Tab-separated table of C-alpha atoms in Angstrom:
chain	number	residue	atom	x	y	z
A	136	MET	CA	207.151	295.380	175.633
A	137	ASN	CA	208.494	297.514	172.642
A	138	ARG	CA	211.797	297.275	171.320
A	139	ILE	CA	213.993	299.459	173.273
A	140	ASP	CA	212.374	297.482	176.538
A	141	VAL	CA	213.474	294.490	174.900
A	142	GLU	CA	216.745	295.448	173.891
A	143	LEU	CA	217.660	297.099	177.341
A	144	ARG	CA	216.663	293.529	179.186
A	145	SER	CA	218.842	291.907	176.864
A	146	TRP	CA	221.771	293.731	177.982
A	147	LEU	CA	220.608	293.541	181.344
A	148	GLY	CA	220.459	289.760	181.112
A	149	LEU	CA	224.033	289.888	179.665
A	150	LEU	CA	225.535	291.595	182.449
A	151	VAL	CA	223.670	289.444	184.661
A	152	VAL	CA	225.582	286.453	183.281
A	153	LEU	CA	228.892	288.128	182.699
A	154	GLY	CA	228.914	287.862	186.335
A	155	PRO	CA	229.512	283.906	186.803
A	156	VAL	CA	231.525	283.899	183.319
A	157	LEU	CA	234.042	285.863	184.840
A	158	LEU	CA	234.517	283.875	188.258
A	159	VAL	CA	234.704	280.796	185.947
A	160	ALA	CA	237.017	282.257	184.168
A	161	MET	CA	239.502	283.888	187.217
A	162	ASP	CA	239.271	280.800	189.309
A	163	GLY	CA	241.310	279.175	186.359
A	164	SER	CA	244.429	281.644	187.216
A	165	VAL	CA	243.804	282.724	190.395
A	166	LEU	CA	245.898	280.283	192.192
A	167	PHE	CA	248.794	280.956	190.090
A	168	VAL	CA	249.776	283.904	192.566
A	169	ALA	CA	248.763	282.353	195.810
A	170	MET	CA	250.677	279.393	195.751
A	171	PRO	CA	253.580	280.528	197.730
A	172	ALA	CA	251.063	281.553	200.372
A	173	ILE	CA	249.045	278.280	199.897
A	174	THR	CA	252.538	276.381	200.202
A	175	ASP	CA	253.185	278.125	203.484
A	176	ALA	CA	250.013	277.421	205.018
A	177	LEU	CA	249.103	273.823	204.286
A	178	SER	CA	252.467	272.428	203.138
A	179	PRO	CA	251.273	270.558	200.007
A	180	SER	CA	253.464	268.108	198.396
A	181	ALA	CA	254.804	268.552	195.019
A	182	ASP	CA	252.211	266.237	193.639
A	183	GLU	CA	249.532	268.064	195.817
A	184	SER	CA	250.866	271.553	194.427
A	185	LEU	CA	250.187	270.536	191.073
A	186	TRP	CA	246.508	268.873	191.861
A	187	ILE	CA	245.491	272.274	193.419
A	188	LEU	CA	246.238	274.077	190.298
A	189	ASP	CA	244.820	271.963	187.918
A	190	SER	CA	242.035	269.941	189.381
A	191	TYR	CA	239.938	272.630	188.690
A	192	GLY	CA	240.441	272.987	184.818
A	193	PHE	CA	240.691	268.907	184.756
A	194	ALA	CA	236.875	268.858	186.237
A	195	VAL	CA	235.880	271.361	184.219
A	196	GLY	CA	237.447	270.186	181.099
A	197	SER	CA	236.188	267.040	181.191
A	198	LEU	CA	232.492	267.594	181.897
A	199	LEU	CA	231.606	270.714	179.454
A	200	ILE	CA	230.665	268.241	176.885
A	201	ALA	CA	228.298	266.435	179.013
A	202	PHE	CA	226.828	269.647	180.643
A	203	GLY	CA	226.459	271.415	177.577
A	204	ALA	CA	224.346	268.693	176.226
A	205	VAL	CA	222.430	269.139	179.412
A	206	CYS	CA	221.941	272.414	179.093
A	207	ASP	CA	220.241	272.012	175.632
A	208	ARG	CA	217.987	269.770	176.675
A	209	TYR	CA	216.367	270.686	180.382
A	210	GLY	CA	217.054	274.626	180.399
A	211	ARG	CA	220.180	276.887	180.397
A	212	ARG	CA	218.586	278.929	183.242
A	213	ARG	CA	217.903	275.907	185.226
A	214	LEU	CA	221.600	274.686	185.143
A	215	LEU	CA	223.129	278.290	185.418
A	216	ILE	CA	221.159	278.781	188.529
A	217	PHE	CA	222.212	275.339	190.060
A	218	GLY	CA	225.916	275.515	188.602
A	219	ALA	CA	226.123	279.060	190.375
A	220	ALA	CA	224.826	278.104	193.575
A	221	MET	CA	227.420	275.027	193.547
A	222	PHE	CA	230.438	277.347	192.473
A	223	GLY	CA	229.501	279.690	195.566
A	224	LEU	CA	229.271	276.638	198.129
A	225	GLY	CA	232.691	275.257	196.617
A	226	SER	CA	234.618	278.991	196.639
A	227	VAL	CA	233.418	278.736	200.696
A	228	GLY	CA	234.567	275.685	201.295
A	229	ALA	CA	237.938	275.879	199.224
A	230	ALA	CA	238.557	279.402	200.989
A	231	PHE	CA	238.609	277.809	204.592
A	232	ALA	CA	240.187	274.432	203.612
A	233	THR	CA	242.334	273.382	206.085
A	234	SER	CA	244.554	270.690	204.006
A	235	PRO	CA	245.644	270.469	200.681
A	236	GLU	CA	242.990	267.051	200.346
A	237	LEU	CA	240.251	269.332	201.119
A	238	LEU	CA	241.208	272.293	199.024
A	239	ILE	CA	241.661	269.670	196.265
A	240	ALA	CA	238.063	268.022	196.713
A	241	PHE	CA	236.497	271.788	197.143
A	242	ARG	CA	238.180	272.894	193.802
A	243	VAL	CA	236.996	269.676	192.053
A	244	LEU	CA	233.439	270.574	193.198
A	245	MET	CA	233.936	274.386	191.834
A	246	GLY	CA	235.490	272.898	188.699
A	247	VAL	CA	232.194	270.898	188.083
A	248	ALA	CA	229.909	274.021	188.875
A	249	GLY	CA	232.060	275.959	186.427
A	250	ALA	CA	231.261	273.217	183.978
A	251	THR	CA	227.731	273.786	184.200
A	252	LEU	CA	227.867	277.702	184.133
A	253	LEU	CA	229.879	277.910	180.894
A	254	PRO	CA	227.980	276.288	178.167
A	255	SER	CA	224.451	277.671	179.967
A	256	ALA	CA	225.851	281.230	179.768
A	257	LEU	CA	226.869	281.380	176.154
A	258	ALA	CA	224.295	279.640	174.602
A	259	VAL	CA	221.700	282.294	176.585
A	260	LEU	CA	223.471	284.625	174.235
A	261	GLY	CA	221.848	283.080	170.795
A	262	THR	CA	218.224	283.660	172.962
A	263	LEU	CA	218.892	287.141	174.525
A	264	PHE	CA	220.092	288.586	171.239
A	265	THR	CA	218.659	287.071	167.910
A	266	ASP	CA	219.739	290.013	165.862
A	267	PRO	CA	222.952	288.729	164.372
A	268	ARG	CA	224.900	291.736	164.630
A	269	ARG	CA	223.708	292.535	168.339
A	270	ARG	CA	224.457	288.801	168.950
A	271	ALA	CA	227.998	289.179	167.533
A	272	GLN	CA	228.473	292.428	169.937
A	273	ALA	CA	227.117	290.474	172.776
A	274	ILE	CA	229.579	287.561	172.301
A	275	GLY	CA	232.541	289.889	171.795
A	276	VAL	CA	231.886	291.621	175.274
A	277	PHE	CA	231.094	288.028	176.470
A	278	ALA	CA	234.610	286.616	175.358
A	279	ALA	CA	236.127	289.704	176.629
A	280	THR	CA	235.055	289.349	180.158
A	281	PHE	CA	236.456	285.612	180.032
A	282	ALA	CA	239.391	286.524	178.630
A	283	ALA	CA	239.947	289.499	181.500
A	284	GLY	CA	239.042	286.980	183.810
A	285	PHE	CA	242.042	284.885	183.255
A	286	ALA	CA	243.963	288.045	182.834
A	287	ILE	CA	243.065	289.852	185.940
A	288	GLY	CA	243.012	286.461	188.154
A	289	PRO	CA	246.692	286.794	189.141
A	290	ILE	CA	246.222	290.743	189.618
A	291	VAL	CA	243.191	290.412	191.897
A	292	ALA	CA	244.741	288.063	193.984
A	293	GLY	CA	248.227	289.598	194.275
A	294	GLN	CA	246.602	292.688	195.766
A	295	LEU	CA	244.197	290.597	198.328
A	296	LEU	CA	247.279	288.571	199.277
A	297	SER	CA	249.246	291.833	200.245
A	298	ARG	CA	246.506	292.487	202.910
A	299	LEU	CA	244.559	289.416	203.701
A	300	TRP	CA	245.017	285.303	204.041
A	301	TRP	CA	245.125	282.931	201.030
A	302	GLY	CA	241.246	282.222	200.993
A	303	SER	CA	240.854	285.578	200.630
A	304	VAL	CA	241.040	284.835	196.685
A	305	LEU	CA	238.229	282.654	196.557
A	306	LEU	CA	235.946	284.344	199.071
A	307	ILE	CA	235.551	287.368	196.415
A	308	ASN	CA	233.200	284.561	194.246
A	309	VAL	CA	230.466	284.831	197.037
A	310	PRO	CA	228.722	288.263	196.672
A	311	VAL	CA	228.617	287.783	192.663
A	312	VAL	CA	227.230	284.341	193.035
A	313	VAL	CA	224.562	285.904	195.735
A	314	ALA	CA	223.723	288.726	193.044
A	315	PHE	CA	223.263	286.280	190.257
A	316	LEU	CA	220.769	284.105	191.925
A	317	VAL	CA	218.789	287.203	192.951
A	318	LEU	CA	218.881	288.581	189.484
A	319	ALA	CA	218.673	285.393	187.127
A	320	PRO	CA	214.951	284.584	187.807
A	321	ILE	CA	214.206	287.601	186.856
A	322	LEU	CA	215.906	288.590	183.578
A	323	LEU	CA	216.874	285.468	182.359
A	324	GLY	CA	214.028	283.410	180.540
A	325	GLU	CA	213.954	279.506	180.424
A	326	VAL	CA	214.913	278.132	176.928
A	327	ARG	CA	215.969	274.719	176.045
A	328	ALA	CA	215.906	272.614	172.606
A	329	THR	CA	212.485	272.307	171.163
A	330	GLY	CA	212.795	268.453	170.559
A	331	PRO	CA	215.249	267.536	172.858
A	332	GLY	CA	215.095	263.442	172.458
A	333	ARG	CA	217.060	261.543	175.077
A	334	ILE	CA	220.377	262.330	176.371
A	335	ASP	CA	222.569	259.486	175.467
A	336	VAL	CA	223.931	258.350	178.994
A	337	ALA	CA	226.735	256.093	177.389
A	338	SER	CA	228.076	259.045	175.675
A	339	VAL	CA	227.801	261.588	178.821
A	340	VAL	CA	229.649	259.020	180.563
A	341	THR	CA	232.424	257.670	178.356
A	342	SER	CA	233.120	261.809	177.272
A	343	ALA	CA	233.583	262.497	180.956
A	344	THR	CA	235.651	259.374	182.093
A	345	GLY	CA	237.487	259.243	178.944
A	346	LEU	CA	238.478	262.955	179.294
A	347	LEU	CA	239.559	262.919	182.869
A	348	THR	CA	241.592	259.486	182.617
A	349	VAL	CA	243.734	260.818	179.696
A	350	MET	CA	244.529	263.931	181.596
A	351	TYR	CA	245.198	262.011	184.964
A	352	SER	CA	247.771	259.724	182.805
A	353	VAL	CA	249.257	262.796	181.775
A	354	LYS	CA	249.389	264.760	184.729
A	355	HIS	CA	250.842	261.480	186.687
A	356	ALA	CA	253.551	260.932	184.204
A	357	ALA	CA	254.347	264.829	184.079
A	358	ALA	CA	254.920	264.815	187.900
A	359	GLN	CA	256.189	261.273	188.511
A	360	GLY	CA	257.362	260.000	185.302
A	361	PHE	CA	255.834	256.901	183.187
A	362	SER	CA	254.642	254.290	184.901
A	363	THR	CA	252.807	250.836	183.842
A	364	SER	CA	249.512	251.699	186.057
A	365	SER	CA	249.488	255.358	184.194
A	366	MET	CA	250.080	254.156	181.218
A	367	ILE	CA	247.246	251.833	181.365
A	368	VAL	CA	244.991	254.215	182.454
A	369	GLY	CA	245.987	256.854	179.303
A	370	LEU	CA	245.072	254.101	176.885
A	371	THR	CA	241.918	253.315	178.687
A	372	GLY	CA	240.879	256.822	178.007
A	373	VAL	CA	241.746	257.049	174.899
A	374	ALA	CA	239.592	253.912	173.704
A	375	LEU	CA	236.649	255.378	175.466
A	376	LEU	CA	237.285	258.624	173.452
A	377	GLY	CA	237.551	256.527	170.176
A	378	TRP	CA	234.395	254.816	171.187
A	379	PHE	CA	232.720	258.126	172.016
A	380	GLY	CA	233.819	259.498	168.768
A	381	ARG	CA	232.303	256.790	166.738
A	382	ARG	CA	229.178	256.645	168.546
A	383	GLN	CA	228.325	259.987	167.942
A	384	SER	CA	227.737	259.317	163.838
A	385	ARG	CA	225.670	256.583	165.015
A	386	ILE	CA	223.101	257.829	167.629
A	387	ASP	CA	220.451	260.491	167.032
A	388	ASN	CA	221.411	263.175	169.370
A	389	PRO	CA	224.788	263.055	169.460
A	390	LEU	CA	226.975	265.136	172.377
A	391	ILE	CA	229.332	266.576	169.654
A	392	ASP	CA	228.551	267.126	165.832
A	393	PHE	CA	231.738	266.290	164.446
A	394	ALA	CA	230.741	267.519	160.977
A	395	LEU	CA	231.537	270.775	162.063
A	396	PHE	CA	235.001	269.615	162.191
A	397	ARG	CA	234.802	269.489	158.177
A	398	ASN	CA	235.015	273.110	157.807
A	399	PRO	CA	238.618	274.222	158.168
A	400	VAL	CA	237.679	277.534	159.914
A	401	PHE	CA	235.917	275.866	162.380
A	402	ALA	CA	238.553	272.903	162.780
A	403	ILE	CA	241.413	275.497	163.356
A	404	ALA	CA	239.699	277.617	165.639
A	405	ILE	CA	238.843	274.996	168.123
A	406	VAL	CA	242.676	274.234	168.163
A	407	THR	CA	243.002	277.778	168.626
A	408	GLY	CA	241.144	277.540	171.661
A	409	PHE	CA	243.628	274.930	173.236
A	410	LEU	CA	247.079	276.227	172.394
A	411	PRO	CA	246.766	279.586	173.338
A	412	LEU	CA	245.346	278.751	176.509
A	413	ALA	CA	247.922	276.224	177.375
A	414	ALA	CA	250.712	278.722	176.474
A	415	TRP	CA	249.169	281.422	178.772
A	416	SER	CA	248.561	279.641	181.848
A	417	ALA	CA	251.883	277.759	181.805
A	418	THR	CA	253.537	281.164	181.010
A	419	ALA	CA	251.332	283.314	183.653
A	420	TYR	CA	252.274	280.498	186.232
A	421	LEU	CA	255.841	280.395	185.829
A	422	ALA	CA	256.433	284.357	185.160
A	423	ALA	CA	254.686	284.920	188.722
A	424	THR	CA	257.155	282.651	190.072
A	425	TYR	CA	260.066	284.229	188.035
A	426	LEU	CA	258.976	287.470	189.073
A	427	GLN	CA	258.670	286.862	192.863
A	428	SER	CA	261.377	284.329	193.436
A	429	VAL	CA	263.676	285.149	190.879
A	430	LEU	CA	263.882	288.854	190.927
A	431	GLY	CA	262.651	289.206	194.456
A	432	THR	CA	259.114	291.228	193.305
A	433	ALA	CA	256.392	291.699	196.106
A	434	ILE	CA	253.460	289.885	195.487
A	435	ALA	CA	251.184	292.968	195.065
A	436	ASP	CA	254.111	294.700	192.682
A	437	ALA	CA	253.856	291.576	190.395
A	438	ALA	CA	250.119	291.527	190.119
A	439	LEU	CA	250.457	295.306	188.900
A	440	LEU	CA	252.994	294.369	186.363
A	441	ALA	CA	250.194	291.875	184.551
A	442	VAL	CA	248.075	294.902	184.342
A	443	PRO	CA	249.440	295.997	180.854
A	444	GLY	CA	249.125	292.551	179.384
A	445	ALA	CA	245.889	292.062	180.708
A	446	LEU	CA	244.254	295.444	179.429
A	447	VAL	CA	245.494	294.621	175.949
A	448	LEU	CA	243.923	291.420	176.059
A	449	THR	CA	240.815	292.708	177.185
A	450	VAL	CA	240.339	295.711	174.669
A	451	VAL	CA	241.340	293.297	171.682
A	452	ALA	CA	238.740	290.634	172.780
A	453	VAL	CA	236.176	293.763	172.669
A	454	LEU	CA	237.325	294.963	169.443
A	455	THR	CA	237.949	291.939	167.507
A	456	PRO	CA	234.376	291.237	166.338
A	457	ALA	CA	234.615	294.611	164.477
A	458	VAL	CA	237.805	293.917	162.723
A	459	VAL	CA	236.431	290.360	161.959
A	460	ALA	CA	233.826	291.976	159.876
A	461	ARG	CA	236.583	293.697	157.776
A	462	ILE	CA	239.543	291.258	157.594
A	463	GLY	CA	237.497	287.746	157.877
A	464	ARG	CA	238.018	285.162	160.915
A	465	SER	CA	240.775	283.331	158.610
A	466	ALA	CA	242.825	286.309	158.874
A	467	ALA	CA	242.079	287.032	162.533
A	468	LEU	CA	243.054	283.486	163.183
A	469	ILE	CA	246.646	283.708	161.588
A	470	THR	CA	247.281	287.208	162.967
A	471	ALA	CA	246.472	285.670	166.721
A	472	HIS	CA	249.067	283.009	166.032
A	473	PHE	CA	251.800	284.775	165.104
A	474	THR	CA	251.445	287.255	167.553
A	475	ILE	CA	251.272	285.140	170.016
A	476	ALA	CA	254.567	283.606	168.925
A	477	ILE	CA	256.091	286.914	168.867
A	478	GLY	CA	254.828	287.814	172.299
A	479	LEU	CA	256.378	284.521	173.874
A	480	SER	CA	259.336	285.104	172.134
A	481	LEU	CA	260.231	288.084	173.906
A	482	LEU	CA	260.516	286.058	177.068
A	483	LEU	CA	263.547	284.986	176.050
A	484	ALA	CA	265.256	288.131	176.888
A	485	THR	CA	264.469	287.700	180.500
A	486	SER	CA	267.285	286.862	182.865
A	487	THR	CA	268.105	286.172	186.693
A	488	GLY	CA	269.680	289.792	186.660
A	489	GLY	CA	266.237	291.333	185.172
A	490	GLY	CA	264.072	291.575	182.890
A	491	VAL	CA	260.617	293.181	183.917
A	492	GLY	CA	260.435	295.215	180.752
A	493	TRP	CA	260.584	292.372	178.579
A	494	TYR	CA	258.055	290.659	180.600
A	495	ILE	CA	255.323	293.604	180.033
A	496	ALA	CA	256.321	293.938	176.373
A	497	ALA	CA	256.235	289.810	176.161
A	498	THR	CA	252.643	289.732	178.046
A	499	ALA	CA	251.319	292.727	175.731
A	500	VAL	CA	252.009	291.366	172.549
A	501	ALA	CA	250.990	288.148	172.955
A	502	GLY	CA	247.597	289.805	174.631
A	503	ILE	CA	246.985	291.050	171.162
A	504	GLY	CA	247.065	287.354	169.786
A	505	TYR	CA	245.051	285.984	173.338
A	506	GLY	CA	242.122	288.627	172.693
A	507	ILE	CA	241.772	287.911	169.034
A	508	SER	CA	241.842	284.007	169.457
A	509	PHE	CA	239.004	284.039	172.788
A	510	SER	CA	236.683	286.370	170.645
A	511	VAL	CA	237.053	284.460	167.402
A	512	VAL	CA	236.470	281.100	168.684
A	513	ALA	CA	233.390	282.013	170.868
A	514	ASP	CA	231.901	283.803	167.602
A	515	ILE	CA	232.521	280.741	165.915
A	516	ALA	CA	231.123	278.231	168.309
A	517	VAL	CA	227.626	279.861	168.268
A	518	ALA	CA	227.363	281.118	164.944
A	519	ALA	CA	227.950	277.842	163.581
A	520	VAL	CA	224.900	275.528	164.762
A	521	PRO	CA	221.298	276.096	165.409
A	522	ALA	CA	219.786	277.654	168.148
A	523	GLU	CA	218.935	274.483	169.924
A	524	ARG	CA	222.577	273.092	169.681
A	525	ALA	CA	224.198	276.448	170.963
A	526	GLY	CA	224.841	274.982	174.478
A	527	SER	CA	227.099	271.721	172.771
A	528	ALA	CA	229.012	274.129	170.571
A	529	ALA	CA	230.086	276.474	173.254
A	530	ALA	CA	230.913	273.446	175.380
A	531	LEU	CA	233.253	272.050	172.766
A	532	ALA	CA	234.646	275.482	172.494
A	533	GLU	CA	234.882	275.977	175.932
A	534	THR	CA	236.399	272.448	176.508
A	535	GLY	CA	239.332	273.295	174.083
A	536	ASN	CA	239.739	276.456	176.484
A	537	GLU	CA	239.691	274.459	179.702
A	538	LEU	CA	241.718	271.799	178.302
A	539	GLY	CA	244.239	274.168	177.365
A	540	ASN	CA	244.237	275.722	180.940
A	541	ALA	CA	244.743	272.383	182.849
A	542	LEU	CA	247.271	270.868	180.353
A	543	GLY	CA	249.016	273.955	180.045
A	544	ILE	CA	250.616	273.589	183.277
A	545	ALA	CA	250.818	270.142	183.485
A	546	LEU	CA	252.675	269.381	179.885
A	547	PHE	CA	254.456	272.690	179.770
A	548	GLY	CA	255.207	272.767	183.667
A	549	SER	CA	256.731	269.087	183.050
A	550	LEU	CA	259.228	270.638	180.281
A	551	ALA	CA	260.133	273.330	182.854
A	552	ALA	CA	260.588	270.861	185.922
A	553	VAL	CA	262.622	268.826	183.309
A	554	VAL	CA	264.904	271.832	182.363
A	555	PHE	CA	265.306	272.557	186.247
A	556	ARG	CA	266.433	269.097	187.455
A	557	LEU	CA	269.078	269.064	184.876
A	558	ASP	CA	270.347	272.391	184.788
A	559	GLY	CA	269.890	273.161	188.595
A	560	PRO	CA	271.583	271.909	191.840
A	561	ASP	CA	269.021	268.669	191.824
A	562	LEU	CA	268.491	269.422	195.839
A	563	ALA	CA	264.653	269.603	195.234
A	564	PRO	CA	262.418	269.230	192.391
A	565	THR	CA	261.345	272.965	192.311
A	566	LEU	CA	262.688	276.332	192.638
A	567	GLY	CA	260.363	277.211	195.832
A	568	GLU	CA	261.288	273.777	197.673
A	569	THR	CA	264.970	274.664	196.871
A	570	LEU	CA	264.957	278.273	198.109
A	571	HIS	CA	263.418	276.966	201.288
A	572	LEU	CA	266.282	274.476	202.028
A	573	PRO	CA	268.540	275.925	205.066
A	574	ASP	CA	271.918	277.124	204.838
A	575	LEU	CA	272.370	277.357	201.096
A	576	ALA	CA	275.478	278.804	199.780
A	577	ALA	CA	275.023	281.550	197.138
A	578	VAL	CA	276.428	279.732	194.624
A	579	ILE	CA	273.658	277.480	194.877
A	580	VAL	CA	270.591	280.138	195.128
A	581	ASP	CA	272.039	281.440	191.702
A	582	ASP	CA	272.374	278.085	189.805
A	583	ALA	CA	268.493	277.428	190.670
A	584	ARG	CA	267.227	280.679	189.883
A	585	GLY	CA	269.357	280.332	186.242
A	586	ALA	CA	268.145	276.420	186.172
A	587	PHE	CA	264.465	278.103	186.613
A	588	VAL	CA	265.155	280.884	184.299
A	589	SER	CA	265.837	278.018	181.347
A	590	GLY	CA	263.358	276.310	181.928
A	591	LEU	CA	261.235	279.371	181.622
A	592	HIS	CA	262.564	279.972	177.926
A	593	ALA	CA	262.391	276.576	177.374
A	594	VAL	CA	258.521	276.805	177.556
A	595	ALA	CA	258.267	280.419	176.063
A	596	ALA	CA	260.243	278.669	172.825
A	597	THR	CA	258.211	275.448	172.631
A	598	ALA	CA	254.882	277.427	172.652
A	599	ALA	CA	256.224	280.202	170.271
A	600	ILE	CA	257.472	277.563	167.930
A	601	LEU	CA	254.051	275.966	168.064
A	602	HIS	CA	251.872	278.708	167.385
A	603	GLY	CA	254.441	279.772	164.123
A	604	VAL	CA	253.738	276.409	162.651
A	605	LEU	CA	250.172	276.785	163.390
A	606	GLY	CA	249.947	280.173	162.240
A	607	ALA	CA	251.678	278.932	158.993
A	608	VAL	CA	249.144	275.907	158.482
A	609	SER	CA	246.550	278.138	159.025
A	610	LEU	CA	247.918	280.599	156.492
A	611	ARG	CA	248.462	277.880	153.661
A	612	VAL	CA	244.921	276.226	154.565
A	613	LEU	CA	242.693	279.109	155.194
A	614	GLY	CA	244.612	282.227	153.399
A	615	THR	CA	243.299	285.550	153.820
A	616	ALA	CA	240.544	285.932	150.974
A	617	GLY	CA	238.288	282.846	152.100
A	618	GLY	CA	238.595	284.473	155.616
A	619	SER	CA	237.032	287.942	154.385
A	620	GLU	CA	234.151	285.765	152.661
A	621	SER	CA	233.231	283.627	155.678
A	622	ALA	CA	233.056	286.577	157.198
A	623	ARG	CA	230.203	288.108	155.135
A	624	ARG	CA	228.823	284.670	154.899
A	625	ARG	CA	229.031	283.866	158.456
A	626	PRO	CA	226.713	280.960	159.448
A	627	ALA	CA	226.226	279.422	156.074
A	628	ALA	CA	229.994	279.290	155.830
A	629	ILE	CA	230.490	277.544	158.932
A	630	ARG	CA	227.906	274.947	157.917
A	631	SER	CA	229.294	274.316	154.485
C-alpha cells in the first residue's frame, strides 16, 4: 500500500477503536442520572446503591494493570475483541437485571471487560501511528473521546430516561460493540511484544487482589463506618500492594516499571490522572442530584445543563496536544489543576433557591482543566515507554483515572453523607430516601435540601483545595521552563 492508503487505514483503525473507548468511559458515568429511576424500579438499599455506582469502576481499576501486561504479551487486537464481546453481553444482562444483586454482578462483568479494552485500545495507537506527530494527534483524539464519554454519559442517560426505561442507558452499548466486532479484524493488525517473556502470575494476582481489597475497605468504611473486619481487609490489601511493589524491582518482566516515577513530570501526571476524575465523578453525581432533587429540574433538562461543560472538556482535550507543543507538559499540568480548582470553587455559590448559572460556569471552567489532564496523562503514558510496553504504561495511566472515578464517589460521597447527617433532619441517610418519607413537613424538606447543598459545598471546597495544593506543588517542582524543554524532547525527557 502507498503512504496515503496506510494513513487512511490508520485513521479508520482509530475510528473503530474509539467506539469501545467511548462506551467504557460513558459507562463510568451513565448511571449518575439513572440512579433515581433504578431506585424506583429495583429498590436497592443505600449500600447496594453505592455498589451499583462503584462496582464498575472498582472492577476496571483493580484489573487494568494485569490486563495491560496481558495485552502486551498475548496480543492487543485479540484482547480488544474478547473484551468488546464480554462488554456487550454484560450490558445486555445489566439492562434487564431484575434485582440490585444481578445489576451489580453484570456491572462487575462490564468492568472486567472494560479493563481489557482500555490498555489494549491505547496501546494499539502506537502501532497504527508510528510518526510521533501523528501519534500525538491520535492520542489527543483518543483522550478527547475518553473525556467526552465521561462527560456525555449523564447527558445521553437523561435524554433516554425521559422516554424509555432505565435499562436503555445500557443497551446503547450493543450496536457499537457489534460494529466493532465486525470491523476490528479487518482494520486492526495483531501486535504483541517481540520478547514477551512469561507473565508473573503472582504479580497479576496480588495487584488485582490488593487494589480490590483496599477499595472495598475504603468503600465499606465510607458507607458503614470503620469496623475491625474492614480494617483487616484494608491492611491486607496494603500489605499485598507493598509486596507487589517490591516484587516488580526483582523480576525480569515487571507489570509496572516504577522507574518511570523518577521523572517528576510523569509522577505528577499520574496523580493528575487520579484526582481530577475523583473530583469530577463525585461532583457530577452530587450535582445531578442537586439539580433534580433540590431545584426540581426535570431529568432531560438536567442532562442538557451538562452540555456546555462537556463541550468545553471535549474541545480542550482535542486542542491540548497543539498547546502542549508550545508551552510544554509541565505548564499544561499546572494550568489543569488551577482551572479545576477555580471551577469547583464556583459551585460554592449554589443554593437551595437557585444556582443553575453557577453550575454551568463551574463545569465549563473546570472542563478546561479536565480536558487538559485527560489528554496530557494519556500522551505521557504512551510516549514514556518503548512500543512493546505501551499497554502496561497505558494501563497505569488509566488505572489512575478509573481509581479516581471509583474512589471519588466513595471518598467524597462519604464526606457529603457525613455533612448531610450532621446538618439534616436525621430521618434517613440520603436526601432521596428522606424526600420519599410520607407526610414530611415543608420545614423538614427545606432542612434536608439545605443539608445536601452543604454537603455539595464541602466536597467542592475540599476538591478545590486539593487541586490548588497539587497545582502549587507542580509549579514548585516542575516550573514552566522545564516543561517547555520536556515538550521539545518528548520521550527522552520522560525516560531520563
